[in-house]
Short mmCIF file of C-alpha atoms in Angstrom, two decimals:
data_model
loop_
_atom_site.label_atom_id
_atom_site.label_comp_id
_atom_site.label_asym_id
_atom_site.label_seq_id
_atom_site.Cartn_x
_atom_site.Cartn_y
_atom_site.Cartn_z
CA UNK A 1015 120.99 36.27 101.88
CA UNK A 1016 118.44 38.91 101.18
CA UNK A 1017 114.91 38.04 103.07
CA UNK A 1018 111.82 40.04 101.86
CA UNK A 1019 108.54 39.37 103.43
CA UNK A 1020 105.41 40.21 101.38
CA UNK A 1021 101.75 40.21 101.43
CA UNK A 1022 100.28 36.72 99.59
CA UNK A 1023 98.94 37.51 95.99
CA UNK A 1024 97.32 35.70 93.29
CA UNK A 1025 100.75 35.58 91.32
CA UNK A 1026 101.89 34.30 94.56
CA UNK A 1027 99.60 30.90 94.14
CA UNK A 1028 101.42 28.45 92.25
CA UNK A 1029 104.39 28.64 94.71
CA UNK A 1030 103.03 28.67 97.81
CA UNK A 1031 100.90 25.98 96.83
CA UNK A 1032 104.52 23.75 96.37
CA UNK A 1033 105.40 25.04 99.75
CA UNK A 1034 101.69 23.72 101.35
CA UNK A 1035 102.17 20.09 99.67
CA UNK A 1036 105.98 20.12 101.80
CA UNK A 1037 104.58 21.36 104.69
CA UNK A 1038 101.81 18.40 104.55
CA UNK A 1039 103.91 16.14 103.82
CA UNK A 1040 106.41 17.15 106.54
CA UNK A 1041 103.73 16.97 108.92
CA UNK A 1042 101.92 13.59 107.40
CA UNK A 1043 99.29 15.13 106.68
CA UNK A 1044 99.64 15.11 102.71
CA UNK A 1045 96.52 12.29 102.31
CA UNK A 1046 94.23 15.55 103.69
CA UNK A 1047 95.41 18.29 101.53
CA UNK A 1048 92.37 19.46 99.39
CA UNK A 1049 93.10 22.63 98.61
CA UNK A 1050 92.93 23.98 95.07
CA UNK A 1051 93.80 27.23 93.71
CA UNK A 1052 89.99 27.54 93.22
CA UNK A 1053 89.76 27.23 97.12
CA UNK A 1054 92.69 30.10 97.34
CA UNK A 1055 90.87 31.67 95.43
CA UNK A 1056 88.15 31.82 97.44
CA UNK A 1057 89.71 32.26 100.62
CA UNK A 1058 91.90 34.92 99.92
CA UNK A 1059 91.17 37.02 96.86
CA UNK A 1060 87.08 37.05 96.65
CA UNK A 1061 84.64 39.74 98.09
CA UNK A 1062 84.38 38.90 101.71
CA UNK A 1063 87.56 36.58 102.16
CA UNK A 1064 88.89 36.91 105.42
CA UNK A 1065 91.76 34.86 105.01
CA UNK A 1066 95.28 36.84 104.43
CA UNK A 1067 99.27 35.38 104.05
CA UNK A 1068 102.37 36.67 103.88
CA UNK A 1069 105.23 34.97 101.46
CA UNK A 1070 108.94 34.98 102.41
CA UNK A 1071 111.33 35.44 99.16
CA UNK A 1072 114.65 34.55 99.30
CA UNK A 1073 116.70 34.01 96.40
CA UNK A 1074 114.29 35.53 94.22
CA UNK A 1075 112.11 32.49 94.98
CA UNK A 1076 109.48 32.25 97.65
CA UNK A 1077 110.67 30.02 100.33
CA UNK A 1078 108.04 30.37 103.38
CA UNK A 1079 104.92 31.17 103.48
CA UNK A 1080 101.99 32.12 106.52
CA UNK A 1081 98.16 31.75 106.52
CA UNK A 1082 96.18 33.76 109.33
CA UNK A 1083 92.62 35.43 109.79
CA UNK A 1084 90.98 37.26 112.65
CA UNK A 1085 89.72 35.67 115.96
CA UNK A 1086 87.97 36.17 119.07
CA UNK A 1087 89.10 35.34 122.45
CA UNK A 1088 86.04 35.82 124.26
CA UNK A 1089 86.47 35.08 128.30
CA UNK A 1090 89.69 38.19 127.58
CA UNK A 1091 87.80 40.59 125.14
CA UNK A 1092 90.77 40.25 122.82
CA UNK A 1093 90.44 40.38 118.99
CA UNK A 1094 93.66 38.70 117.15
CA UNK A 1095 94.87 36.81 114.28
CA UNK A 1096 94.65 32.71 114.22
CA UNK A 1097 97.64 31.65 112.45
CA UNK A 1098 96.86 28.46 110.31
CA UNK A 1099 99.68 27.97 108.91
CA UNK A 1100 103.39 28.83 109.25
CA UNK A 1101 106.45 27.17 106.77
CA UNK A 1102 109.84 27.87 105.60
CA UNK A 1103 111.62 24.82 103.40
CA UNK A 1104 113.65 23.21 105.01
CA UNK A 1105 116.74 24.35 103.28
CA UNK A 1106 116.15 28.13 104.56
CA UNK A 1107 115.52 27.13 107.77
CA UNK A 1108 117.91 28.83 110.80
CA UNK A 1109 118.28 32.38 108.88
CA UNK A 1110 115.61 34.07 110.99
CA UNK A 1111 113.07 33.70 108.14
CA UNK A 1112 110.40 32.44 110.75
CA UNK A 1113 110.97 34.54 113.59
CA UNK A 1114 110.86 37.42 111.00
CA UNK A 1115 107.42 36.23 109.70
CA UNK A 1116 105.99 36.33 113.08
CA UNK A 1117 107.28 39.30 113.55
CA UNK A 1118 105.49 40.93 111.00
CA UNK A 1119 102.37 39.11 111.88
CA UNK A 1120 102.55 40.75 115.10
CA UNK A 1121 103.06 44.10 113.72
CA UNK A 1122 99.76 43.62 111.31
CA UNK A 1123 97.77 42.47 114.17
CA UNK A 1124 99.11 45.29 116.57
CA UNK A 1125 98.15 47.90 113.75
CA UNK A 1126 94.86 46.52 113.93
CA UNK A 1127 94.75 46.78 117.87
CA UNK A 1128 94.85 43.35 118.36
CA UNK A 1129 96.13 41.79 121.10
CA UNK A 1130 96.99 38.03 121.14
CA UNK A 1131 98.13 35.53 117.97
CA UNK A 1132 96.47 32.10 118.75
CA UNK A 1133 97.80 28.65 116.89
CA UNK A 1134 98.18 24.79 117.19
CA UNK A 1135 101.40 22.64 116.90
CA UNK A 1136 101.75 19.06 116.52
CA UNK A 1137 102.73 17.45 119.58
CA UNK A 1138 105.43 15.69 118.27
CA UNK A 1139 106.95 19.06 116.62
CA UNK A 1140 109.77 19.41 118.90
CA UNK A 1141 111.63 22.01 116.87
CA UNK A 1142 108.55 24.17 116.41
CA UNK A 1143 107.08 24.32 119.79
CA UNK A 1144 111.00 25.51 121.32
CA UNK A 1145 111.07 27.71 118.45
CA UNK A 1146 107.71 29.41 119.69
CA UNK A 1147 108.43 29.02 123.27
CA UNK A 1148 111.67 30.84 122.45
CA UNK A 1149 109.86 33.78 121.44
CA UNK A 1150 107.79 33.79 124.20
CA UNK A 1151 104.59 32.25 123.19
CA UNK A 1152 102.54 30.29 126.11
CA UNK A 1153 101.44 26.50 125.48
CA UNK A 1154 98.12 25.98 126.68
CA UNK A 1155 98.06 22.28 127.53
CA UNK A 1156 94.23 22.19 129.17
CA UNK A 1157 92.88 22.74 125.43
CA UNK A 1158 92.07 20.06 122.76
CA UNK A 1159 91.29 21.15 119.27
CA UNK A 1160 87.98 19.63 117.93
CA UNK A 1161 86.31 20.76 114.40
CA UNK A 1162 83.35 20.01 112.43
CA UNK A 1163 84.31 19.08 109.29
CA UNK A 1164 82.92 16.81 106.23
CA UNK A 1165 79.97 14.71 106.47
CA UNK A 1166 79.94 15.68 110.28
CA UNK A 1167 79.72 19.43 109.50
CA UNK A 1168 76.98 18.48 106.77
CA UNK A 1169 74.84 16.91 109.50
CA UNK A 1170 75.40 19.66 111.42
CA UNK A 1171 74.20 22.13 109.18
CA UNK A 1172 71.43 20.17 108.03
#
């Protein structure tokens, strides 16, 4: 099986788009998806957009895609890369396709000098947090994720 692994473009928006409604619904989380290709848009292809991807092809189809942007970790003084979102179908899963994603993550943010990739992972993801423990990634169990977000964000802005 031939593996490429290439920067996220526009053309690339229809498909990966498939692959985000799997991954929500893999996760449960389909009832929260919002995002349009307006949004991607946006987020990856407008002046200023800080968000970047990378899509993995296999087949001649894309099969896995990543989401990440630039972060701060202040108490080190290390820039890095948030990783949002991660996902290979689950029929090309066990050829290597994530670990070689990562690895090319780690490449773009060491090109950059940056020093750390940061992420979250469903407790109940098993298979994901041995895959990233594999690797060599450290689970920092004294954190919990909170966000601002919809009417609560609104208020807060206000």
């Amino acid at each position: 099986m031939d593996i490429t692994i290439k920067k996220f473009a526009r053309a690339d928006t229809e498909a990966v788009m498939e692959l985000l409604r799997e991954f929500a619904e893999y996760e449960d989380l389909l009832q929260f998806l919002e995002l349009t290709e307006e949004r991607v848009e946006r987020a990856f292809f407008a002046d200023g957009s800080v968000a970047e991807g990378l899509v993995a092809m296999a087949d001649g189809k894309a099969v896995g895609y990543a989401f990440f942007f630039p972060n701060f970790a202040s108490f080190r003084g290390q820039r890095g890369l948030y990783l949002e979102d991660i996902y290979i179908t689950a029929s090309y899963r066990r050829y290597g396709i994530g670990e070689k994603m990562l690895r090319e993550i780690a490449r773009l943010a060491a090109s950059r000098g940056y020093e750390r990739i940061d992420f979250l992972v469903l407790d109940w993801n098993e298979s994901a947090i041995n895959f990233y423990k594999k690797l060599g990634a450290e689970m920092d169990q004294s954190e919990r994720h909170f966000r601002f977000i919809n009417d609560a964000f609104k208020a807060l802005a206000a």
